[in-house]
Coordinates of C-alpha atoms in Angstrom, one line a residue:
Chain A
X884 CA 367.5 186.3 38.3
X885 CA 365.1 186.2 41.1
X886 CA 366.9 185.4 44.6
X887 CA 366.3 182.0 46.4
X888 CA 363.0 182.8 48.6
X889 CA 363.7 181.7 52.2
X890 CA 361.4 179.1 54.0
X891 CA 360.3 181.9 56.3
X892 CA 358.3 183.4 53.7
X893 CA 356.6 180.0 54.0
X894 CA 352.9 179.3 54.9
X895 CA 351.2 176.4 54.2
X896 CA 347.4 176.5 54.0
X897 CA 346.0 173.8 56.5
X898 CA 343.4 172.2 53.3
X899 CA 346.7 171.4 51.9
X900 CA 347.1 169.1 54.2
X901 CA 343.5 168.2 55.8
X902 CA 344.5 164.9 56.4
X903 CA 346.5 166.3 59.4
X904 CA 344.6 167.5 63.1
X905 CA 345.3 171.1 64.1
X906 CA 348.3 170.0 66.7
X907 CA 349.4 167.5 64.1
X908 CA 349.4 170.2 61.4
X909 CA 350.8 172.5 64.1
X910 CA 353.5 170.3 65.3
X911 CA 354.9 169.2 61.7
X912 CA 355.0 172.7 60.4
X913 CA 357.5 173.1 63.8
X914 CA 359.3 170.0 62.7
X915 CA 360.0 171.3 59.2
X916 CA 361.1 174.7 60.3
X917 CA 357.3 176.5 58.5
X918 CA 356.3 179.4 60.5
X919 CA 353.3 180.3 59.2
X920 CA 349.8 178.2 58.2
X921 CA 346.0 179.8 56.3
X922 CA 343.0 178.6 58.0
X923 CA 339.8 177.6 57.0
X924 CA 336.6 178.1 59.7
X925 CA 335.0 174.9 59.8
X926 CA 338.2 173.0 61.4
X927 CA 339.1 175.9 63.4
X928 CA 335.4 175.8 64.6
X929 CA 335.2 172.4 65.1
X930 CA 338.9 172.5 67.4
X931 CA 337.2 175.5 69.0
X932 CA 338.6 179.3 67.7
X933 CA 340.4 179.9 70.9
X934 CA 341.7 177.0 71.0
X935 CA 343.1 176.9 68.1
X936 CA 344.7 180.2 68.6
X937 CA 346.2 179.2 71.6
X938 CA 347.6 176.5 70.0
X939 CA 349.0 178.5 67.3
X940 CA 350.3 180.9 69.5
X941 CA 352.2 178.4 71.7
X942 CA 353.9 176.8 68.5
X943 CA 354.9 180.1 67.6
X944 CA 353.3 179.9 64.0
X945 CA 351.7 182.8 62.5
X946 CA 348.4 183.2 60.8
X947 CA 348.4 184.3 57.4
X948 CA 345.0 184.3 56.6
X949 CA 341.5 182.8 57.3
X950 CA 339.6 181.4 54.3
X951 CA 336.7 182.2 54.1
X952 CA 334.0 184.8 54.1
X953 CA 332.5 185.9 50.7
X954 CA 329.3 183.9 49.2
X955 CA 327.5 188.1 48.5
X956 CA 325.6 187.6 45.5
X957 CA 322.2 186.2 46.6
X958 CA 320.0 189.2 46.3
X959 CA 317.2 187.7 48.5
X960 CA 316.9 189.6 51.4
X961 CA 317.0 187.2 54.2
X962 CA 319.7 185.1 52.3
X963 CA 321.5 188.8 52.1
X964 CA 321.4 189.2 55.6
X965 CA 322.2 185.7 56.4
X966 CA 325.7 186.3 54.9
X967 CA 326.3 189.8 56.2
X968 CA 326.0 188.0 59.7
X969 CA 328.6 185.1 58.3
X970 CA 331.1 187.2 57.4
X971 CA 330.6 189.6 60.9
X972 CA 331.0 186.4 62.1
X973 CA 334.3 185.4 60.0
X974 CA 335.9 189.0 60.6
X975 CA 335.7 188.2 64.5
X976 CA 337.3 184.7 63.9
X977 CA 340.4 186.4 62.2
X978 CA 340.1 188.6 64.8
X979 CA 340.8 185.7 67.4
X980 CA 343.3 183.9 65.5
X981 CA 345.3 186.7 65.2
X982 CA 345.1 187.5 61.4
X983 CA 344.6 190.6 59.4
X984 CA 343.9 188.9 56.5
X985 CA 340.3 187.2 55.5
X986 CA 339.8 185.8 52.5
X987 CA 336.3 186.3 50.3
X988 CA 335.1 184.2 47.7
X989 CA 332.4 186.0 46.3
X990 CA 330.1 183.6 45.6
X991 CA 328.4 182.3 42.0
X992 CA 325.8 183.5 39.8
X993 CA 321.9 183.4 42.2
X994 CA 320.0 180.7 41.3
X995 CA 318.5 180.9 37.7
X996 CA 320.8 184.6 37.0
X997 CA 323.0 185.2 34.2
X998 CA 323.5 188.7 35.0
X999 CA 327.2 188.8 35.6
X1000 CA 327.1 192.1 36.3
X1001 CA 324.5 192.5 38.5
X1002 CA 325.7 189.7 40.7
X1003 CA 329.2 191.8 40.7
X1004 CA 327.2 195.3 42.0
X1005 CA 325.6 192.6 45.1
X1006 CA 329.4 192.0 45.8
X1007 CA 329.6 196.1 45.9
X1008 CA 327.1 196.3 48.2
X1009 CA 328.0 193.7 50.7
X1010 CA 331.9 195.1 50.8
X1011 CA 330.3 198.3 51.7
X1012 CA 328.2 197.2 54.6
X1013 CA 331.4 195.0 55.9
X1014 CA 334.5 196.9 55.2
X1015 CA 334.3 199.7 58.5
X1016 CA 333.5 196.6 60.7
X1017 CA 336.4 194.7 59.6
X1018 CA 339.2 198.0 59.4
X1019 CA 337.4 198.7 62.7
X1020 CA 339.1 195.4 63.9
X1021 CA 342.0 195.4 62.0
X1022 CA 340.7 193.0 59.0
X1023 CA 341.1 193.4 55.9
X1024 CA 338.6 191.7 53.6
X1025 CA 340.5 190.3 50.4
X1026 CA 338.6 189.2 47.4
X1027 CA 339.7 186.1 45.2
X1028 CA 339.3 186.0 41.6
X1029 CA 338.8 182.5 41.1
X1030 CA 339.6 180.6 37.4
X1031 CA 337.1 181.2 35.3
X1032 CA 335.5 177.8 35.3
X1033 CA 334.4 179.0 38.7
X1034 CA 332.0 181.7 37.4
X1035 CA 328.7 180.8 37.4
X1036 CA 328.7 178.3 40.6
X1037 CA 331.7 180.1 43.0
X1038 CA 333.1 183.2 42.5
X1039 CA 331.8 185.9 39.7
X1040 CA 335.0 187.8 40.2
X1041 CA 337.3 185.8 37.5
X1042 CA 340.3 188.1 37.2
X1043 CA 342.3 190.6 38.7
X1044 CA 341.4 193.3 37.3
X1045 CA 337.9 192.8 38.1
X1046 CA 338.6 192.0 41.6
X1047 CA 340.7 195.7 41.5
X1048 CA 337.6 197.3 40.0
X1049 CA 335.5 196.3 43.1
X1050 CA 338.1 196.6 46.1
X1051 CA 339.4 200.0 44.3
X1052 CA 335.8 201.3 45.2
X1053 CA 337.3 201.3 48.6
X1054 CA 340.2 202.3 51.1
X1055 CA 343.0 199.8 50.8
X1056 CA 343.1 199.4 54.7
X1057 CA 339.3 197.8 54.1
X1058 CA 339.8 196.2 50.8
X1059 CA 342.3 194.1 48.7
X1060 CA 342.6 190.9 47.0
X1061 CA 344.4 187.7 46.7
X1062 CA 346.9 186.7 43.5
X1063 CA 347.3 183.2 43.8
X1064 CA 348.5 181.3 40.7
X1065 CA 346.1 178.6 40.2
X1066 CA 343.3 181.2 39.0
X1067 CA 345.6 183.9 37.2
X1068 CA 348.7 181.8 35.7
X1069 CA 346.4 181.7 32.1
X1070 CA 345.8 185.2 32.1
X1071 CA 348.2 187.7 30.3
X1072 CA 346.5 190.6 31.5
X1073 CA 348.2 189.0 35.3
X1074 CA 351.4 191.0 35.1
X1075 CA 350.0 194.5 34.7
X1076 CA 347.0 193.9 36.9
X1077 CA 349.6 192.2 39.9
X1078 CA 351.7 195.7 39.6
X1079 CA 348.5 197.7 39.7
X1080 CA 347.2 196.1 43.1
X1081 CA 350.9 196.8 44.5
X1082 CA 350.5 200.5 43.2
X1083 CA 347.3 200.4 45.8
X1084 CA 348.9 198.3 48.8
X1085 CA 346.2 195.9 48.0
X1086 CA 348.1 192.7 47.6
X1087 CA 346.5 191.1 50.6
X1088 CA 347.7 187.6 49.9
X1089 CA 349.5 185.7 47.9
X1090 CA 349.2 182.0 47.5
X1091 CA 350.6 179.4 45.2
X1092 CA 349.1 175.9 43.7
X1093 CA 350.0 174.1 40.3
X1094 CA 347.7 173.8 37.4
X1095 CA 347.2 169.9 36.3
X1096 CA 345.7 168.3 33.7
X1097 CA 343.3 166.3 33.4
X1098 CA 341.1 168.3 35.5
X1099 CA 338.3 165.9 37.7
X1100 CA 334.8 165.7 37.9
X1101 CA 333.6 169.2 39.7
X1102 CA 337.5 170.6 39.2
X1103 CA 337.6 171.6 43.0
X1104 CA 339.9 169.0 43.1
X1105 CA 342.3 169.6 40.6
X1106 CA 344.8 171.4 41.8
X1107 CA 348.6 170.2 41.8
X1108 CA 351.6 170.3 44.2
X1109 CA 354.2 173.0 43.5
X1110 CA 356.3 171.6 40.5
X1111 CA 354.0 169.1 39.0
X1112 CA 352.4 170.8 36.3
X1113 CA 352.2 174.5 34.5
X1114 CA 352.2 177.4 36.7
X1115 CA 355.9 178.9 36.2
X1116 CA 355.8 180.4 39.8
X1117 CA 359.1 182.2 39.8
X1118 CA 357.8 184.5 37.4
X1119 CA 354.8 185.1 39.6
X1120 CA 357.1 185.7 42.8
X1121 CA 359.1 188.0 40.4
X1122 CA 355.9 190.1 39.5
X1123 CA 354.3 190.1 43.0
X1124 CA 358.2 191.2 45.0
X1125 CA 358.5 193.9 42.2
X1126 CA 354.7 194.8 42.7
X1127 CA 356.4 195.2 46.7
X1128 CA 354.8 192.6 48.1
X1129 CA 357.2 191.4 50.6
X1130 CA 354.4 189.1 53.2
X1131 CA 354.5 185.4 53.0
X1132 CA 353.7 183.2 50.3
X1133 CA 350.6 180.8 51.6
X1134 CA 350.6 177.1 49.3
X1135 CA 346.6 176.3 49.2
X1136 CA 346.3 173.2 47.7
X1137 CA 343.4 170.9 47.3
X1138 CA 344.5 167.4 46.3
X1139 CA 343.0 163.8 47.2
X1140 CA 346.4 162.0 46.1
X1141 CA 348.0 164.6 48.6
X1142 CA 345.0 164.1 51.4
X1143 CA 345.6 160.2 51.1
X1144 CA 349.2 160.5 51.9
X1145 CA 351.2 160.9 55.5
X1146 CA 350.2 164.8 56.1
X1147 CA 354.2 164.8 57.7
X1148 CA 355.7 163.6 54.4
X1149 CA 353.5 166.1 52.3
X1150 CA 354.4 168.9 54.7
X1151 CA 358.1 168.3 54.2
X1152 CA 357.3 168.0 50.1
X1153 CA 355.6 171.6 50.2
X1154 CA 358.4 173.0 51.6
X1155 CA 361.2 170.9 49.4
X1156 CA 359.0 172.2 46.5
X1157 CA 358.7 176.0 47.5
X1158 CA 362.5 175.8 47.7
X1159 CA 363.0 174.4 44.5
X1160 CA 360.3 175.8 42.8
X1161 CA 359.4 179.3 44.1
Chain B
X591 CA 314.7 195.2 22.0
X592 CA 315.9 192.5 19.9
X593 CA 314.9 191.4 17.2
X594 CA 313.6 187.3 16.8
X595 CA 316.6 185.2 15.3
X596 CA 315.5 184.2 11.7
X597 CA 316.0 180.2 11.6
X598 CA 317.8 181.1 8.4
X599 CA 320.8 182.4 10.5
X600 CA 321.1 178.8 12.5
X601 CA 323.6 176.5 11.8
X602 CA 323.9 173.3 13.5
X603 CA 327.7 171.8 14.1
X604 CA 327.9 168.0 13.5
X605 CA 329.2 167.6 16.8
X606 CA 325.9 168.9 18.7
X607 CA 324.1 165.6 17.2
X608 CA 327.4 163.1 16.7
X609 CA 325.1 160.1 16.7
X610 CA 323.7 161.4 12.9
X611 CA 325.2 159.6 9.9
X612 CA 326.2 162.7 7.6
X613 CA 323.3 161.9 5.2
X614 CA 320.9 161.4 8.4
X615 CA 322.5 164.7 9.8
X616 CA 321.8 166.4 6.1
X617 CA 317.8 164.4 6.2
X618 CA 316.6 165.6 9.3
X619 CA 318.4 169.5 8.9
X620 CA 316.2 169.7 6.1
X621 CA 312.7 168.3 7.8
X622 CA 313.8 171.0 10.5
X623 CA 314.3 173.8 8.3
X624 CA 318.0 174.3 9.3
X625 CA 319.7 175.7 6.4
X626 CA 323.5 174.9 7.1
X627 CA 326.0 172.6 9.1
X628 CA 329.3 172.6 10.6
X629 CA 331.6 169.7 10.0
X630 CA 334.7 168.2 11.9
X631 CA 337.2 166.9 9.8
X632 CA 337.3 163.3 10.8
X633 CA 333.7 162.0 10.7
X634 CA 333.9 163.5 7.1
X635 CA 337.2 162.3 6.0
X636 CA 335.3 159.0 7.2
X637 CA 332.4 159.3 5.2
X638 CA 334.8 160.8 2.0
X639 CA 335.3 164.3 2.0
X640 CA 333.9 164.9 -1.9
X641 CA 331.2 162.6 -1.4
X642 CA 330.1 165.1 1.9
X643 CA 330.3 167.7 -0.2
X644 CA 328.1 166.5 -2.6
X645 CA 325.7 165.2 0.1
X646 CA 325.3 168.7 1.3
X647 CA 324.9 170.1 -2.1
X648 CA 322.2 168.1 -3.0
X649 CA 320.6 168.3 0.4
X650 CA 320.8 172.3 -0.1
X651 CA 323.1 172.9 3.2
X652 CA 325.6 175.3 3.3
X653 CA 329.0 175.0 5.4
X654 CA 329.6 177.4 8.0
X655 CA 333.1 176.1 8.9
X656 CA 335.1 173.0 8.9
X657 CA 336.6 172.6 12.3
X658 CA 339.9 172.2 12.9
X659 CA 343.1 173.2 12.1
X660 CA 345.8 174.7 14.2
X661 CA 347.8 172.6 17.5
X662 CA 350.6 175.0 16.2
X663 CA 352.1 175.1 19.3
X664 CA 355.3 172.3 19.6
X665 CA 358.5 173.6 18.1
X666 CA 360.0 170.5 17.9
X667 CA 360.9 170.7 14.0
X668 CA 359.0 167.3 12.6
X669 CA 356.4 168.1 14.9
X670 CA 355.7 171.0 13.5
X671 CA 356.2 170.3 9.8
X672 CA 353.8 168.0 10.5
X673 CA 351.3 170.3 11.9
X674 CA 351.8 172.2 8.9
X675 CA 351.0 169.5 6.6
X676 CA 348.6 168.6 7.9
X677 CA 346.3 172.4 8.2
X678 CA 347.2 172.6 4.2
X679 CA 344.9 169.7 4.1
X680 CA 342.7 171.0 6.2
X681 CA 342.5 174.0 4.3
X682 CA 342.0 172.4 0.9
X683 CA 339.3 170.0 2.5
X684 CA 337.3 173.6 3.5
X685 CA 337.7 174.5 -0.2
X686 CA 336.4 170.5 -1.4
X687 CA 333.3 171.1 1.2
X688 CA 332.5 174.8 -0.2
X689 CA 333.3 176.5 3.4
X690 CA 335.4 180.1 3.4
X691 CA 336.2 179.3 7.3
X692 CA 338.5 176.8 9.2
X693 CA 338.4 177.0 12.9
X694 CA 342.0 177.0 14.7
X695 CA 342.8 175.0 18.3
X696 CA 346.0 176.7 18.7
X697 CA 347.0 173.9 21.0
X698 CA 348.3 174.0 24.7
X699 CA 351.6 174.3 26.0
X700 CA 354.7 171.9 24.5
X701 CA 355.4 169.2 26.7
X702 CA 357.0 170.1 29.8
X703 CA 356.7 174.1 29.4
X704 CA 355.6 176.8 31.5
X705 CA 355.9 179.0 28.4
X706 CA 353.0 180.8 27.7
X707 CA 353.9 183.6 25.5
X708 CA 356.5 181.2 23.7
X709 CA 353.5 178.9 22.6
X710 CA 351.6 181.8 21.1
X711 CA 354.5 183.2 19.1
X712 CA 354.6 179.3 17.3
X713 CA 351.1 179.8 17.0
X714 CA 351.8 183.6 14.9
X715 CA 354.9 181.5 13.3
X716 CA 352.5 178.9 11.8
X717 CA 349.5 181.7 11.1
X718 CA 352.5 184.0 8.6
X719 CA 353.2 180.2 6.4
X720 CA 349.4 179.5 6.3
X721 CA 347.9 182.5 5.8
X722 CA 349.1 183.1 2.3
X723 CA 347.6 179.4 1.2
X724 CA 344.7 179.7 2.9
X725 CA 344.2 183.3 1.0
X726 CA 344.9 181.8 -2.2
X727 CA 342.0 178.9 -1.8
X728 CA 339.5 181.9 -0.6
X729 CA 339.7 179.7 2.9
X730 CA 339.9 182.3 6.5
X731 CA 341.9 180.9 9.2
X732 CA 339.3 181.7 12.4
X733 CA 341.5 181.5 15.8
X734 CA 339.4 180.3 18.5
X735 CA 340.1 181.5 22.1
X736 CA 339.4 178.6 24.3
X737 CA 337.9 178.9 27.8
X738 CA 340.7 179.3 30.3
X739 CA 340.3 175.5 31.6
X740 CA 341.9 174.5 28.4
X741 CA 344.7 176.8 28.2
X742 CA 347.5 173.9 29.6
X743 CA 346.4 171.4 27.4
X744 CA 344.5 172.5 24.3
X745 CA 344.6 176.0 23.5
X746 CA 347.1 178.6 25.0
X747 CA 344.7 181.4 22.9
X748 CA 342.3 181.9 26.3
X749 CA 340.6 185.3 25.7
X750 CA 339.1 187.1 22.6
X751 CA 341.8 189.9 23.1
X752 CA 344.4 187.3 22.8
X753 CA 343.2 186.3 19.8
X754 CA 342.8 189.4 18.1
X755 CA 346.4 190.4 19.1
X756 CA 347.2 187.3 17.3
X757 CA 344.8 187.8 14.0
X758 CA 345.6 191.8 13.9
X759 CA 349.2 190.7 12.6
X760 CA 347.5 189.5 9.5
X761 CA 345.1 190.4 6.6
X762 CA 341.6 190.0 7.8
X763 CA 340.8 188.0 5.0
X764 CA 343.7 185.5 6.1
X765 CA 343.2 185.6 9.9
X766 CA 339.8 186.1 12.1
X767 CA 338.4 184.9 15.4
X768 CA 335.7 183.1 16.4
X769 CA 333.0 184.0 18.9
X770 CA 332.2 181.0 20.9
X771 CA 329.9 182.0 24.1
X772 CA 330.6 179.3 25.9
X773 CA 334.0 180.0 26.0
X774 CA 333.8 184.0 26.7
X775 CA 330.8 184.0 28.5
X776 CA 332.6 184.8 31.7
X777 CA 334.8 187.8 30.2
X778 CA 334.0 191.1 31.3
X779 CA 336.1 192.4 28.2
X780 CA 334.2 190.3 25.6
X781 CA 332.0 192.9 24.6
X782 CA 334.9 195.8 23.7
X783 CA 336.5 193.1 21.9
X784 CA 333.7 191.6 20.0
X785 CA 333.5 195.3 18.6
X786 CA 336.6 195.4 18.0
X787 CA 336.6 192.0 16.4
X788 CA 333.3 193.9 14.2
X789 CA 335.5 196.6 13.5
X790 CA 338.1 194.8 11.9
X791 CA 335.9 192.6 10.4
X792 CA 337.7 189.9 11.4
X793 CA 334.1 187.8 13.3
X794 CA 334.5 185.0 11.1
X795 CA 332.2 182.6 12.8
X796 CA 329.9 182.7 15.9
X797 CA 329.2 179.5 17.8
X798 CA 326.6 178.8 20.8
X799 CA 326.9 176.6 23.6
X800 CA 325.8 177.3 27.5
X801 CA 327.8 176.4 30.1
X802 CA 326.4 174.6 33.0
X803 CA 328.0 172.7 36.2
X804 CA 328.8 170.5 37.7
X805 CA 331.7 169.9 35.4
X806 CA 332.3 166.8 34.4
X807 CA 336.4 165.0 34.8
X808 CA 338.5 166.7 31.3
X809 CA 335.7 168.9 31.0
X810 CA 335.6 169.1 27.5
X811 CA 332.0 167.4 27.3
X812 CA 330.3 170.0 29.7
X813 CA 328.6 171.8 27.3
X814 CA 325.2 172.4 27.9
X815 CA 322.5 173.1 25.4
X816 CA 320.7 176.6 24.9
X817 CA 319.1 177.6 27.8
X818 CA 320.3 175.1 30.5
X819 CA 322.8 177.0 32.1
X820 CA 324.2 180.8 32.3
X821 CA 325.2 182.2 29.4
X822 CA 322.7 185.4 28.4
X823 CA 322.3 184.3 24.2
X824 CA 320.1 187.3 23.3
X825 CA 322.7 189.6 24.9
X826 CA 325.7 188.2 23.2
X827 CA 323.6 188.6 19.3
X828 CA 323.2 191.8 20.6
X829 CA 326.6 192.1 20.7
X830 CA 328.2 190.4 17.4
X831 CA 324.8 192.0 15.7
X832 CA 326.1 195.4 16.7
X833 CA 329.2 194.3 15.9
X834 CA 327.9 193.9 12.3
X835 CA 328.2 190.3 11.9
X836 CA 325.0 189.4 10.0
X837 CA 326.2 185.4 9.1
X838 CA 324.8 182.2 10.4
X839 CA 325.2 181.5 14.2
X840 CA 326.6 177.9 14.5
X841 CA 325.4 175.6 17.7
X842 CA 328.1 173.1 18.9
X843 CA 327.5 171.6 21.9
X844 CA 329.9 168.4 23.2
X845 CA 327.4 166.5 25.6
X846 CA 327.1 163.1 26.4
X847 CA 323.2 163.4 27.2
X848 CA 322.4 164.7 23.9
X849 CA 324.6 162.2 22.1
X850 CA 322.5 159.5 24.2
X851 CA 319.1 160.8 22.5
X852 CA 317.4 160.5 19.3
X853 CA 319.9 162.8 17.3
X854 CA 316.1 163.9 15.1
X855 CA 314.6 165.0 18.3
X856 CA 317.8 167.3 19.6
X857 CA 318.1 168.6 15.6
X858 CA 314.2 169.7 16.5
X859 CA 314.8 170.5 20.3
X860 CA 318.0 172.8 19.0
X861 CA 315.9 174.9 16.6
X862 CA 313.1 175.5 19.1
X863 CA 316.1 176.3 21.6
X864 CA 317.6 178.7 18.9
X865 CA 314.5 180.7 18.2
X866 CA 313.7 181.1 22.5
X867 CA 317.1 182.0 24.2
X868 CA 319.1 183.6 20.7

């Protein structure tokens, strides 16, 4: 029903395959035919930011998004600022690479909290302070519900309606958020809310990773490769296309089976399975 | 602005102190002052289901639920004749032990499906043949929303409004929910639909448990007791209070830690947890 997607809506998130340098990851995404990769700032600050954007420009690849700014809801003042500073910090990064796109996990209950919502109105706040200094460089800040497991020690934003309800507070141009699969594929509320942030032009990102069982100690770690476990992702690409989401489709997978193989070979698997599967 | 918990509303599941005997469990509930128990179908098909019932009699404990039916979720024919079976026994073991309430694990997805909304049609297929039996032994099916984490592999029912949508095709005194906090903590919509839940009066049971992190690998044994983690007790009484439930509040807690201690010592630990945080 939905049409084969084509491998240049492709992008493959570098932790995917953190086993791999930047000009190895660089260099096998060429060899594969991917065009795009997501970044993360501590390898692209350890390669050096221009450097790395030098070397993404001269392979020809495209930067979908940088991952990530976020961590808001530490009310203590000089913690507060600390972050406000990080994510200045993070907005002039994408600004270097040459994305539009930065990625905000919002960050967990504060130590000893279980106010939810409280730690939801610091989120609030902080967007406010940081979304006219990221349109002003032509960033958009877009928050990530994370699964729910991830609620009181990650991210307090846990679906998509409640990251609409916050980035809704603002213009579209400042604020959106990320659908990616691995967080929302339990959730039935998914479809509705993935129309509603295409209504707004707030689909920022989209990215793709498999839901496995049994989940490992932590559950950072537990996501799977495109295929291997629950996630019916055709659906998903159905919902975010009709929701007129049209940008490319970013696989963000953290795996130590996939870190402890060849980074070529699990390159050239993402893409065989984004085929198949997407 | 609450009101202190009475004692006489604490039950303690068998699970929370699985290194008790049932007539240890029943001794040290009563040198506590706990009033009433929930059970698990094997340890008390192990000790003999009439000769439980009698134990608790005699000991003066009361049942608040006999968990679990349900795992309604493979259509394979023998599979789920089988599943049928075996919640008609479940049911008529409720009836044996004195309890009006049998807790449901819907179950995960089939093997090998993506199928989401499928699996919780089986699981309203299975609730229409049961519901009439369980009515006619004064038993109430209670459909427990699992947190999300579980939705793959245990329990496709992953919100409170899930399972309402499921109970809401039936008689209320066939089909309820349960409210588990440690499963809905998270859930920004858990208050409307614990009201609604009160409305209907379909809050068949309310269970404790706080969630705390790390998680550890399967993550089913990761629940923490009262007051170590981030769930806000007083504010969900509040809640199923308002909601007018005014029956026992069951603890069940699955933790290694507390299964490694003196199982009199967490009974006593659990009460003076239960009057603090609920």
């Amino acid at each position: 029903m939905t049409a084969p997607v084509p491998l240049s809506r492709l992008s493959v998130n570098q932790e995917t395959v953190r086993q791999l340098s930047l000009p190895d990851l660089a260099a096998g995404c060429v060899k594969e035919g991917i065009t795009a990769v997501g970044l993360w700032r501590s390898p692209v600050q350890e390669y050096g930011v221009e450097r790395t954007a030098r070397l993404l420009r001269e392979s020809g690849l495209a930067v979908t998004s940088l991952c990530r700014g976020g961590f808001f809801t530490d009310p203590e003042p000089a913690a507060r600022a600390r972050a406000l500073d990080d994510n200045r910090a993070a907005i002039d990064e994408a600004v270097t690479l040459g994305t539009d796109t930065l990625v905000l996990v919002s960050g967990g209950l504060p130590p000893g909290s279980r106010d939810l919502v409280g730690a939801r109105e610091h989120i609030a706040d902080a967007l406010a302070e940081l979304g006219p200094y990221a349109r002003e460089r032509g960033v958009r800040l877009a928050i990530e519900p994370l699964h729910p497991m991830f609620a009181a020690d990650r991210c307090v934003v846990s679906t998509l309606s409640q990251a609409l309800d916050l980035a809704e507070r603002f213009p579209a141009e400042q604020v959106g958020v990320v659908v990616d699969t691995y967080h929302l594929w339990w959730d039935d509320q998914a479809p509705a809310q993935i129309a509603r942030a295409g209504r707004g032009g707030r689909i920022h990102a989209f990215q793709l990773a498999d839901w496995i069982t049994p989940l490992p100690a932590g559950v950072l770690l537990g996501r799977g490769q495109l295929g291997d476990g629950s996630v019916d992702f055709k659906a998903f690409r159905a919902l975010v296309d009709a929701a007129g989401y049209a940008g490319r489709i970013e696989v963000e997978i953290f795996n130590e089976e996939l870190w402890a193989r060849d980074g070529g070979e699990v390159l050239r698997e993402t893409a065989e399975r984004f085929r198949t599967h997407v």
